[in-house]
Amino acid sequence: MILLAIAVPTIMLHAAQAVQPVQLLSYAKTGNSAELRLSYGSAELEWITPSSFRYRRWWGSRLELPRSQDHPAVSWSSTESEREIVLRTEHLTVTISRRGLLLTASGSGTVPLMADASEAVKDRDLIRWQRIAHAGTRYYGLGSRSDTNLDARGQKIETRTPFLIASRGYAEEYTADAHYTFDMSATDPACYGIEIRGADHLEYYFYFGPSLKEIFEQRLEVTGPPPRLTAADFGIVTMLPARGKEVSAANDTPVYQDTRLAAAVRSLVHGSLSGVMYGEFDVAPFLTASPRTYARALEVGSLVPILHGAVATTLRRKLIPYLLTYTEEARDRGYPVIRSLPFQFPRDPQVSGLTDEFMLGDELLAAPICDGSEGRSAYLPPGIWTDLSTNERFSGRQTINVRARAGAPPLFARSGSIVPLAPESPGAPMELHYFPKLAGEFFIFESELEDYSQVHAAPAGEYLRLQIASKKGRDYEWVVHHAERPSDVSGGSWRYDAARKNLHIRCRVEAGGDLILNVAFD
């Protein structure tokens, strides 16, 4: 009886603590960090940059918190009142309530970006709380999912990739190794709920953009660059039993639905908004598919930086300089190589839900055909677009019908782009495809030199200036699309393809050389 009398008050005390809001008693400024003293547990907010921070919360006793490494000093200030403390940098304001420890992050305006709707509470191995889901905000990320809608709002998602982007201009990324469930306004339209199971503390990074590209630049400060790829990495990664002869999607008569390829493409797009820098594609699941589906799986795989289960196709080998350059940009700027359309065209509302098209870098739009049909509809964002197979031009902000062609998925290059393609055979030139009439440039990463060759195209009225500053000795061939026959070309040998209206100019540039070609039109 004595033991029971002692145990009951202890249990009641723990239950009372669980429902009592935590109180923020005081804080101390140490370098980039605000260390928060609470009525129970401990917490810290650490500035990574003026636009990003890390927040950590423990429910146990005060811990000695390890400092983050290699982050420069951030200038920040703080004020406090009876109700809250406010932490400010030049780009971001974070308000923390004294009762409940609710965080609100705001940009330069007064409208909050991210705002807690309830206190984060811990019950055994489960941490849970809610945030306000502002009207009109779209939510992206949370793993390489196969959902047909890019926006996660209205869904309940279990994930081990807890990276969430809000179209409002911020992202939150959770780092504790645990199982996460995000209720994205499926239960309560006004809030999204977060549950973390299996973590002993709460830890996340907040990145303020406001654009998606700026969000990923902020994230790079935390994650560091992904491993560097070389040209050799774009061949076979994992070899599987051969299918036999090369197959063509056009030679497969039966028309039927195989949803796996469409799901794989959607996973690539969702993954690109979940922090996947390179993207991976495995051909193995399609070895037993129909010849048409298998051929189309190879077409998709030709575009993805990391390929498993197949030899590099002709298209993939030609794209190596292009892919290699964008994998290096992923290291330098934190941008994924495969990009959702909202990443590249954030002001176009028509792209907000698309998961079956993607940008490959800045220049190329891919609209893979993933079923047994002979074509599909594809939405073209703002700009002027050229179908690489047909050389046909289309105005953007419209939906068009495209036909299936053997060897490559529908690919479109945007006006003002330069797309480098590797030589088709030894001794052949590297092709530089330029799509006027806007000026264009491309920096070709030379992986063995860890340096860039630069190519530029600058139209001016009846003249066109083409420039190559090459770090390697190489033969080049400019392919100027949609061009009239020139009256004069200085600096290289040329021919004119009247049927396609393409101008071809071949030239040689030695290592370290800088060659300028001038083209005149009547």
mmCIF file of N, CA, C and O in Angstrom, residues 401-479:
data_model
loop_
_atom_site.group_PDB
_atom_site.id
_atom_site.type_symbol
_atom_site.label_atom_id
_atom_site.label_comp_id
_atom_site.label_asym_id
_atom_site.label_seq_id
_atom_site.Cartn_x
_atom_site.Cartn_y
_atom_site.Cartn_z
ATOM 1 N N ASN A 401 -0.439 18.971 -78.964
ATOM 2 C CA ASN A 401 -0.380 17.519 -79.110
ATOM 3 C C ASN A 401 0.955 17.139 -79.727
ATOM 4 O O ASN A 401 1.386 17.742 -80.713
ATOM 5 N N VAL A 402 1.624 16.146 -79.139
ATOM 6 C CA VAL A 402 2.910 15.690 -79.662
ATOM 7 C C VAL A 402 2.812 14.212 -79.996
ATOM 8 O O VAL A 402 2.055 13.458 -79.370
ATOM 9 N N ARG A 403 3.576 13.780 -80.990
ATOM 10 C CA ARG A 403 3.584 12.408 -81.449
ATOM 11 C C ARG A 403 4.809 11.678 -80.924
ATOM 12 O O ARG A 403 5.884 12.257 -80.740
ATOM 13 N N ALA A 404 4.635 10.375 -80.716
ATOM 14 C CA ALA A 404 5.755 9.535 -80.290
ATOM 15 C C ALA A 404 6.718 9.323 -81.442
ATOM 16 O O ALA A 404 6.304 9.168 -82.597
ATOM 17 N N ARG A 405 8.007 9.337 -81.140
ATOM 18 C CA ARG A 405 9.053 9.056 -82.125
ATOM 19 C C ARG A 405 10.077 8.144 -81.474
ATOM 20 O O ARG A 405 10.361 8.264 -80.284
ATOM 21 N N ALA A 406 10.632 7.256 -82.254
ATOM 22 C CA ALA A 406 11.570 6.270 -81.714
ATOM 23 C C ALA A 406 12.859 6.945 -81.270
ATOM 24 O O ALA A 406 13.373 7.839 -81.931
ATOM 25 N N GLY A 407 13.374 6.515 -80.116
ATOM 26 C CA GLY A 407 14.709 6.913 -79.690
ATOM 27 C C GLY A 407 14.784 8.056 -78.713
ATOM 28 O O GLY A 407 15.815 8.247 -78.072
ATOM 29 N N ALA A 408 13.726 8.851 -78.610
ATOM 30 C CA ALA A 408 13.796 10.003 -77.720
ATOM 31 C C ALA A 408 12.393 10.403 -77.290
ATOM 32 O O ALA A 408 11.453 10.338 -78.088
ATOM 33 N N PRO A 409 12.217 10.811 -76.056
ATOM 34 C CA PRO A 409 10.927 11.366 -75.645
ATOM 35 C C PRO A 409 10.767 12.753 -76.252
ATOM 36 O O PRO A 409 11.749 13.355 -76.700
ATOM 37 N N PRO A 410 9.556 13.277 -76.316
ATOM 38 C CA PRO A 410 9.391 14.656 -76.788
ATOM 39 C C PRO A 410 10.224 15.621 -75.957
ATOM 40 O O PRO A 410 10.096 15.693 -74.734
ATOM 41 N N LEU A 411 11.110 16.357 -76.639
ATOM 42 C CA LEU A 411 11.986 17.335 -76.002
ATOM 43 C C LEU A 411 11.829 18.668 -76.718
ATOM 44 O O LEU A 411 11.807 18.711 -77.950
ATOM 45 N N PHE A 412 11.773 19.748 -75.939
ATOM 46 C CA PHE A 412 11.601 21.082 -76.491
ATOM 47 C C PHE A 412 12.682 21.995 -75.918
ATOM 48 O O PHE A 412 12.952 21.972 -74.711
ATOM 49 N N ALA A 413 13.286 22.781 -76.798
ATOM 50 C CA ALA A 413 14.300 23.753 -76.378
ATOM 51 C C ALA A 413 13.689 25.151 -76.415
ATOM 52 O O ALA A 413 12.962 25.501 -77.347
ATOM 53 N N ARG A 414 14.005 25.925 -75.406
ATOM 54 C CA ARG A 414 13.442 27.272 -75.283
ATOM 55 C C ARG A 414 14.250 28.278 -76.093
ATOM 56 O O ARG A 414 15.474 28.162 -76.206
ATOM 57 N N SER A 415 13.556 29.250 -76.657
ATOM 58 C CA SER A 415 14.233 30.308 -77.402
ATOM 59 C C SER A 415 15.277 30.999 -76.533
ATOM 60 O O SER A 415 15.034 31.280 -75.355
ATOM 61 N N GLY A 416 16.443 31.252 -77.123
ATOM 62 C CA GLY A 416 17.555 31.842 -76.384
ATOM 63 C C GLY A 416 18.478 30.805 -75.781
ATOM 64 O O GLY A 416 19.450 31.173 -75.112
ATOM 65 N N SER A 417 18.206 29.518 -76.023
ATOM 66 C CA SER A 417 19.012 28.439 -75.450
ATOM 67 C C SER A 417 20.153 28.040 -76.377
ATOM 68 O O SER A 417 20.033 28.127 -77.599
ATOM 69 N N ILE A 418 21.230 27.583 -75.770
ATOM 70 C CA ILE A 418 22.297 26.864 -76.470
ATOM 71 C C ILE A 418 22.401 25.496 -75.801
ATOM 72 O O ILE A 418 22.562 25.408 -74.575
ATOM 73 N N VAL A 419 22.279 24.440 -76.598
ATOM 74 C CA VAL A 419 22.322 23.078 -76.079
ATOM 75 C C VAL A 419 23.516 22.361 -76.691
ATOM 76 O O VAL A 419 23.535 22.103 -77.898
ATOM 77 N N PRO A 420 24.554 22.039 -75.905
ATOM 78 C CA PRO A 420 25.706 21.294 -76.437
ATOM 79 C C PRO A 420 25.407 19.801 -76.487
ATOM 80 O O PRO A 420 24.866 19.234 -75.536
ATOM 81 N N LEU A 421 25.775 19.157 -77.585
ATOM 82 C CA LEU A 421 25.603 17.721 -77.738
ATOM 83 C C LEU A 421 26.936 17.105 -78.104
ATOM 84 O O LEU A 421 27.670 17.627 -78.959
ATOM 85 N N ALA A 422 27.258 15.981 -77.468
ATOM 86 C CA ALA A 422 28.542 15.322 -77.682
ATOM 87 C C ALA A 422 28.633 14.783 -79.106
ATOM 88 O O ALA A 422 27.614 14.515 -79.757
ATOM 89 N N PRO A 423 29.862 14.599 -79.628
ATOM 90 C CA PRO A 423 30.039 14.028 -80.968
ATOM 91 C C PRO A 423 29.398 12.655 -81.077
ATOM 92 O O PRO A 423 29.437 11.854 -80.136
ATOM 93 N N GLU A 424 28.806 12.370 -82.229
ATOM 94 C CA GLU A 424 28.183 11.064 -82.437
ATOM 95 C C GLU A 424 29.210 9.964 -82.661
ATOM 96 O O GLU A 424 28.932 8.796 -82.437
ATOM 97 N N SER A 425 30.412 10.336 -83.132
ATOM 98 C CA SER A 425 31.450 9.347 -83.423
ATOM 99 C C SER A 425 32.801 10.014 -83.253
ATOM 100 O O SER A 425 32.907 11.250 -83.259
ATOM 101 N N PRO A 426 33.880 9.231 -83.083
ATOM 102 C CA PRO A 426 35.224 9.818 -82.972
ATOM 103 C C PRO A 426 35.542 10.677 -84.196
ATOM 104 O O PRO A 426 35.291 10.285 -85.335
ATOM 105 N N GLY A 427 36.081 11.844 -83.962
ATOM 106 C CA GLY A 427 36.414 12.755 -85.043
ATOM 107 C C GLY A 427 35.296 13.691 -85.428
ATOM 108 O O GLY A 427 35.515 14.674 -86.153
ATOM 109 N N ALA A 428 34.084 13.417 -84.964
ATOM 110 C CA ALA A 428 32.960 14.304 -85.245
ATOM 111 C C ALA A 428 33.004 15.494 -84.287
ATOM 112 O O ALA A 428 33.588 15.414 -83.206
ATOM 113 N N PRO A 429 32.387 16.608 -84.646
ATOM 114 C CA PRO A 429 32.434 17.791 -83.787
ATOM 115 C C PRO A 429 31.398 17.743 -82.671
ATOM 116 O O PRO A 429 30.385 17.034 -82.775
ATOM 117 N N MET A 430 31.644 18.500 -81.620
ATOM 118 C CA MET A 430 30.597 18.771 -80.640
ATOM 119 C C MET A 430 29.618 19.755 -81.262
ATOM 120 O O MET A 430 30.013 20.763 -81.822
ATOM 121 N N GLU A 431 28.333 19.450 -81.164
ATOM 122 C CA GLU A 431 27.310 20.318 -81.743
ATOM 123 C C GLU A 431 26.848 21.340 -80.708
ATOM 124 O O GLU A 431 26.612 21.002 -79.547
ATOM 125 N N LEU A 432 26.691 22.578 -81.171
ATOM 126 C CA LEU A 432 26.167 23.654 -80.342
ATOM 127 C C LEU A 432 24.871 24.130 -80.983
ATOM 128 O O LEU A 432 24.885 24.878 -81.961
ATOM 129 N N HIS A 433 23.745 23.649 -80.472
ATOM 130 C CA HIS A 433 22.446 23.994 -81.044
ATOM 131 C C HIS A 433 21.953 25.293 -80.410
ATOM 132 O O HIS A 433 21.745 25.358 -79.193
ATOM 133 N N TYR A 434 21.749 26.298 -81.255
ATOM 134 C CA TYR A 434 21.298 27.611 -80.782
ATOM 135 C C TYR A 434 19.920 27.886 -81.353
ATOM 136 O O TYR A 434 19.670 27.696 -82.542
ATOM 137 N N PHE A 435 19.030 28.377 -80.462
ATOM 138 C CA PHE A 435 17.648 28.625 -80.826
ATOM 139 C C PHE A 435 17.351 30.121 -80.671
ATOM 140 O O PHE A 435 17.110 30.594 -79.557
ATOM 141 N N PRO A 436 17.438 30.897 -81.767
ATOM 142 C CA PRO A 436 17.190 32.344 -81.697
ATOM 143 C C PRO A 436 15.706 32.599 -81.383
ATOM 144 O O PRO A 436 14.907 31.664 -81.342
ATOM 145 N N LYS A 437 15.293 33.904 -81.096
ATOM 146 C CA LYS A 437 16.137 35.032 -81.455
ATOM 147 C C LYS A 437 16.749 35.705 -80.242
ATOM 148 O O LYS A 437 17.486 36.680 -80.370
ATOM 149 N N LEU A 438 16.463 35.249 -79.062
ATOM 150 C CA LEU A 438 17.079 35.829 -77.887
ATOM 151 C C LEU A 438 18.546 35.420 -77.804
ATOM 152 O O LEU A 438 18.950 34.381 -78.314
ATOM 153 N N ALA A 439 19.346 36.261 -77.144
ATOM 154 C CA ALA A 439 20.749 35.928 -76.929
ATOM 155 C C ALA A 439 20.848 34.727 -75.992
ATOM 156 O O ALA A 439 19.974 34.485 -75.146
ATOM 157 N N GLY A 440 21.923 33.942 -76.149
ATOM 158 C CA GLY A 440 22.099 32.770 -75.312
ATOM 159 C C GLY A 440 23.545 32.545 -74.930
ATOM 160 O O GLY A 440 24.468 33.059 -75.584
ATOM 161 N N GLU A 441 23.744 31.777 -73.866
ATOM 162 C CA GLU A 441 25.082 31.392 -73.448
ATOM 163 C C GLU A 441 24.998 30.048 -72.733
ATOM 164 O O GLU A 441 23.941 29.658 -72.226
ATOM 165 N N PHE A 442 26.111 29.340 -72.737
ATOM 166 C CA PHE A 442 26.193 28.073 -72.013
ATOM 167 C C PHE A 442 27.622 27.875 -71.568
ATOM 168 O O PHE A 442 28.569 28.165 -72.317
ATOM 169 N N PHE A 443 27.788 27.395 -70.332
ATOM 170 C CA PHE A 443 29.100 27.114 -69.777
ATOM 171 C C PHE A 443 29.247 25.600 -69.696
ATOM 172 O O PHE A 443 28.581 24.951 -68.885
ATOM 173 N N ILE A 444 30.084 25.034 -70.548
ATOM 174 C CA ILE A 444 30.258 23.589 -70.644
ATOM 175 C C ILE A 444 31.302 23.145 -69.627
ATOM 176 O O ILE A 444 32.464 23.561 -69.700
ATOM 177 N N PHE A 445 30.894 22.306 -68.677
ATOM 178 C CA PHE A 445 31.833 21.866 -67.651
ATOM 179 C C PHE A 445 32.753 20.792 -68.214
ATOM 180 O O PHE A 445 32.296 19.762 -68.706
ATOM 181 N N GLU A 446 34.053 21.050 -68.141
ATOM 182 C CA GLU A 446 35.066 20.076 -68.581
ATOM 183 C C GLU A 446 35.549 19.366 -67.329
ATOM 184 O O GLU A 446 36.397 19.874 -66.591
ATOM 185 N N SER A 447 34.998 18.168 -67.059
ATOM 186 C CA SER A 447 35.212 17.526 -65.762
ATOM 187 C C SER A 447 36.670 17.178 -65.505
ATOM 188 O O SER A 447 37.151 17.274 -64.369
ATOM 189 N N GLU A 448 37.408 16.784 -66.549
ATOM 190 C CA GLU A 448 38.802 16.432 -66.332
ATOM 191 C C GLU A 448 39.667 17.639 -66.015
ATOM 192 O O GLU A 448 40.742 17.518 -65.430
ATOM 193 N N LEU A 449 39.206 18.836 -66.392
ATOM 194 C CA LEU A 449 39.934 20.078 -66.094
ATOM 195 C C LEU A 449 39.331 20.826 -64.911
ATOM 196 O O LEU A 449 39.960 21.762 -64.397
ATOM 197 N N GLU A 450 38.118 20.427 -64.510
ATOM 198 C CA GLU A 450 37.364 21.149 -63.476
ATOM 199 C C GLU A 450 37.293 22.628 -63.812
ATOM 200 O O GLU A 450 37.531 23.512 -62.984
ATOM 201 N N ASP A 451 36.950 22.898 -65.070
ATOM 202 C CA ASP A 451 36.838 24.258 -65.575
ATOM 203 C C ASP A 451 35.746 24.289 -66.640
ATOM 204 O O ASP A 451 35.209 23.243 -67.018
ATOM 205 N N TYR A 452 35.447 25.469 -67.147
ATOM 206 C CA TYR A 452 34.339 25.633 -68.069
ATOM 207 C C TYR A 452 34.801 26.216 -69.403
ATOM 208 O O TYR A 452 35.556 27.204 -69.433
ATOM 209 N N SER A 453 34.342 25.622 -70.497
ATOM 210 C CA SER A 453 34.370 26.274 -71.797
ATOM 211 C C SER A 453 33.096 27.101 -71.919
ATOM 212 O O SER A 453 32.046 26.715 -71.403
ATOM 213 N N GLN A 454 33.183 28.237 -72.616
ATOM 214 C CA GLN A 454 32.042 29.141 -72.694
ATOM 215 C C GLN A 454 31.643 29.351 -74.149
ATOM 216 O O GLN A 454 32.500 29.533 -75.012
ATOM 217 N N VAL A 455 30.339 29.317 -74.392
ATOM 218 C CA VAL A 455 29.823 29.603 -75.728
ATOM 219 C C VAL A 455 28.738 30.660 -75.600
ATOM 220 O O VAL A 455 27.940 30.636 -74.648
ATOM 221 N N HIS A 456 28.712 31.589 -76.573
ATOM 222 C CA HIS A 456 27.771 32.701 -76.536
ATOM 223 C C HIS A 456 27.195 32.922 -77.932
ATOM 224 O O HIS A 456 27.894 32.740 -78.937
ATOM 225 N N ALA A 457 25.953 33.348 -77.977
ATOM 226 C CA ALA A 457 25.306 33.738 -79.231
ATOM 227 C C ALA A 457 24.589 35.057 -79.000
ATOM 228 O O ALA A 457 23.798 35.180 -78.056
ATOM 229 N N ALA A 458 24.874 36.043 -79.864
ATOM 230 C CA ALA A 458 24.313 37.378 -79.672
ATOM 231 C C ALA A 458 23.788 37.913 -81.003
ATOM 232 O O ALA A 458 24.571 38.372 -81.841
ATOM 233 N N PRO A 459 22.476 37.847 -81.242
ATOM 234 C CA PRO A 459 21.915 38.428 -82.461
ATOM 235 C C PRO A 459 21.754 39.937 -82.321
ATOM 236 O O PRO A 459 21.446 40.439 -81.240
ATOM 237 N N ALA A 460 21.957 40.636 -83.421
ATOM 238 C CA ALA A 460 21.792 42.097 -83.436
ATOM 239 C C ALA A 460 21.337 42.502 -84.838
ATOM 240 O O ALA A 460 22.153 42.655 -85.747
ATOM 241 N N GLY A 461 20.035 42.601 -85.005
ATOM 242 C CA GLY A 461 19.502 42.994 -86.296
ATOM 243 C C GLY A 461 19.800 41.954 -87.362
ATOM 244 O O GLY A 461 19.399 40.786 -87.251
ATOM 245 N N GLU A 462 20.540 42.360 -88.398
ATOM 246 C CA GLU A 462 20.866 41.470 -89.510
ATOM 247 C C GLU A 462 22.174 40.722 -89.297
ATOM 248 O O GLU A 462 22.697 40.106 -90.234
ATOM 249 N N TYR A 463 22.692 40.787 -88.085
ATOM 250 C CA TYR A 463 23.964 40.127 -87.791
ATOM 251 C C TYR A 463 23.806 39.177 -86.606
ATOM 252 O O TYR A 463 22.919 39.340 -85.756
ATOM 253 N N LEU A 464 24.690 38.190 -86.558
ATOM 254 C CA LEU A 464 24.737 37.235 -85.453
ATOM 255 C C LEU A 464 26.192 37.007 -85.094
ATOM 256 O O LEU A 464 27.018 36.697 -85.964
ATOM 257 N N ARG A 465 26.494 37.164 -83.822
ATOM 258 C CA ARG A 465 27.849 36.959 -83.320
ATOM 259 C C ARG A 465 27.879 35.680 -82.492
ATOM 260 O O ARG A 465 27.140 35.545 -81.516
ATOM 261 N N LEU A 466 28.730 34.733 -82.885
ATOM 262 C CA LEU A 466 28.883 33.460 -82.180
ATOM 263 C C LEU A 466 30.300 33.375 -81.631
ATOM 264 O O LEU A 466 31.264 33.627 -82.357
ATOM 265 N N GLN A 467 30.435 33.026 -80.359
ATOM 266 C CA GLN A 467 31.753 33.023 -79.718
ATOM 267 C C GLN A 467 31.946 31.730 -78.941
ATOM 268 O O GLN A 467 31.042 31.243 -78.263
ATOM 269 N N ILE A 468 33.168 31.178 -79.044
ATOM 270 C CA ILE A 468 33.560 29.991 -78.285
ATOM 271 C C ILE A 468 34.882 30.285 -77.590
ATOM 272 O O ILE A 468 35.871 30.631 -78.248
ATOM 273 N N ALA A 469 34.897 30.182 -76.273
ATOM 274 C CA ALA A 469 36.134 30.237 -75.487
ATOM 275 C C ALA A 469 36.330 28.852 -74.899
ATOM 276 O O ALA A 469 35.684 28.488 -73.910
ATOM 277 N N SER A 470 37.192 28.054 -75.545
ATOM 278 C CA SER A 470 37.278 26.626 -75.239
ATOM 279 C C SER A 470 38.483 26.310 -74.375
ATOM 280 O O SER A 470 39.610 26.734 -74.667
ATOM 281 N N LYS A 471 38.255 25.551 -73.314
ATOM 282 C CA LYS A 471 39.348 25.099 -72.461
ATOM 283 C C LYS A 471 40.041 23.867 -73.027
ATOM 284 O O LYS A 471 41.151 23.538 -72.622
ATOM 285 N N LYS A 472 39.374 23.183 -73.970
ATOM 286 C CA LYS A 472 39.940 22.004 -74.615
ATOM 287 C C LYS A 472 40.042 22.251 -76.117
ATOM 288 O O LYS A 472 39.213 22.968 -76.687
ATOM 289 N N GLY A 473 41.057 21.651 -76.739
ATOM 290 C CA GLY A 473 41.127 21.679 -78.184
ATOM 291 C C GLY A 473 40.038 20.783 -78.757
ATOM 292 O O GLY A 473 39.963 19.592 -78.417
ATOM 293 N N ARG A 474 39.172 21.344 -79.610
ATOM 294 C CA ARG A 474 37.995 20.582 -80.026
ATOM 295 C C ARG A 474 37.430 21.143 -81.317
ATOM 296 O O ARG A 474 37.487 22.347 -81.570
ATOM 297 N N ASP A 475 36.839 20.256 -82.135
ATOM 298 C CA ASP A 475 36.035 20.674 -83.272
ATOM 299 C C ASP A 475 34.611 20.926 -82.800
ATOM 300 O O ASP A 475 34.051 20.146 -82.015
ATOM 301 N N TYR A 476 34.041 22.021 -83.285
ATOM 302 C CA TYR A 476 32.667 22.387 -82.949
ATOM 303 C C TYR A 476 31.860 22.560 -84.231
ATOM 304 O O TYR A 476 32.403 22.885 -85.290
ATOM 305 N N GLU A 477 30.553 22.370 -84.086
ATOM 306 C CA GLU A 477 29.635 22.718 -85.167
ATOM 307 C C GLU A 477 28.431 23.451 -84.590
ATOM 308 O O GLU A 477 27.638 22.877 -83.844
ATOM 309 N N TRP A 478 28.367 24.738 -84.918
ATOM 310 C CA TRP A 478 27.181 25.500 -84.547
ATOM 311 C C TRP A 478 26.018 25.054 -85.424
ATOM 312 O O TRP A 478 26.152 24.883 -86.636
ATOM 313 N N VAL A 479 24.848 24.871 -84.800
ATOM 314 C CA VAL A 479 23.611 24.621 -85.538
ATOM 315 C C VAL A 479 22.635 25.719 -85.117
ATOM 316 O O VAL A 479 22.097 25.687 -84.003
#
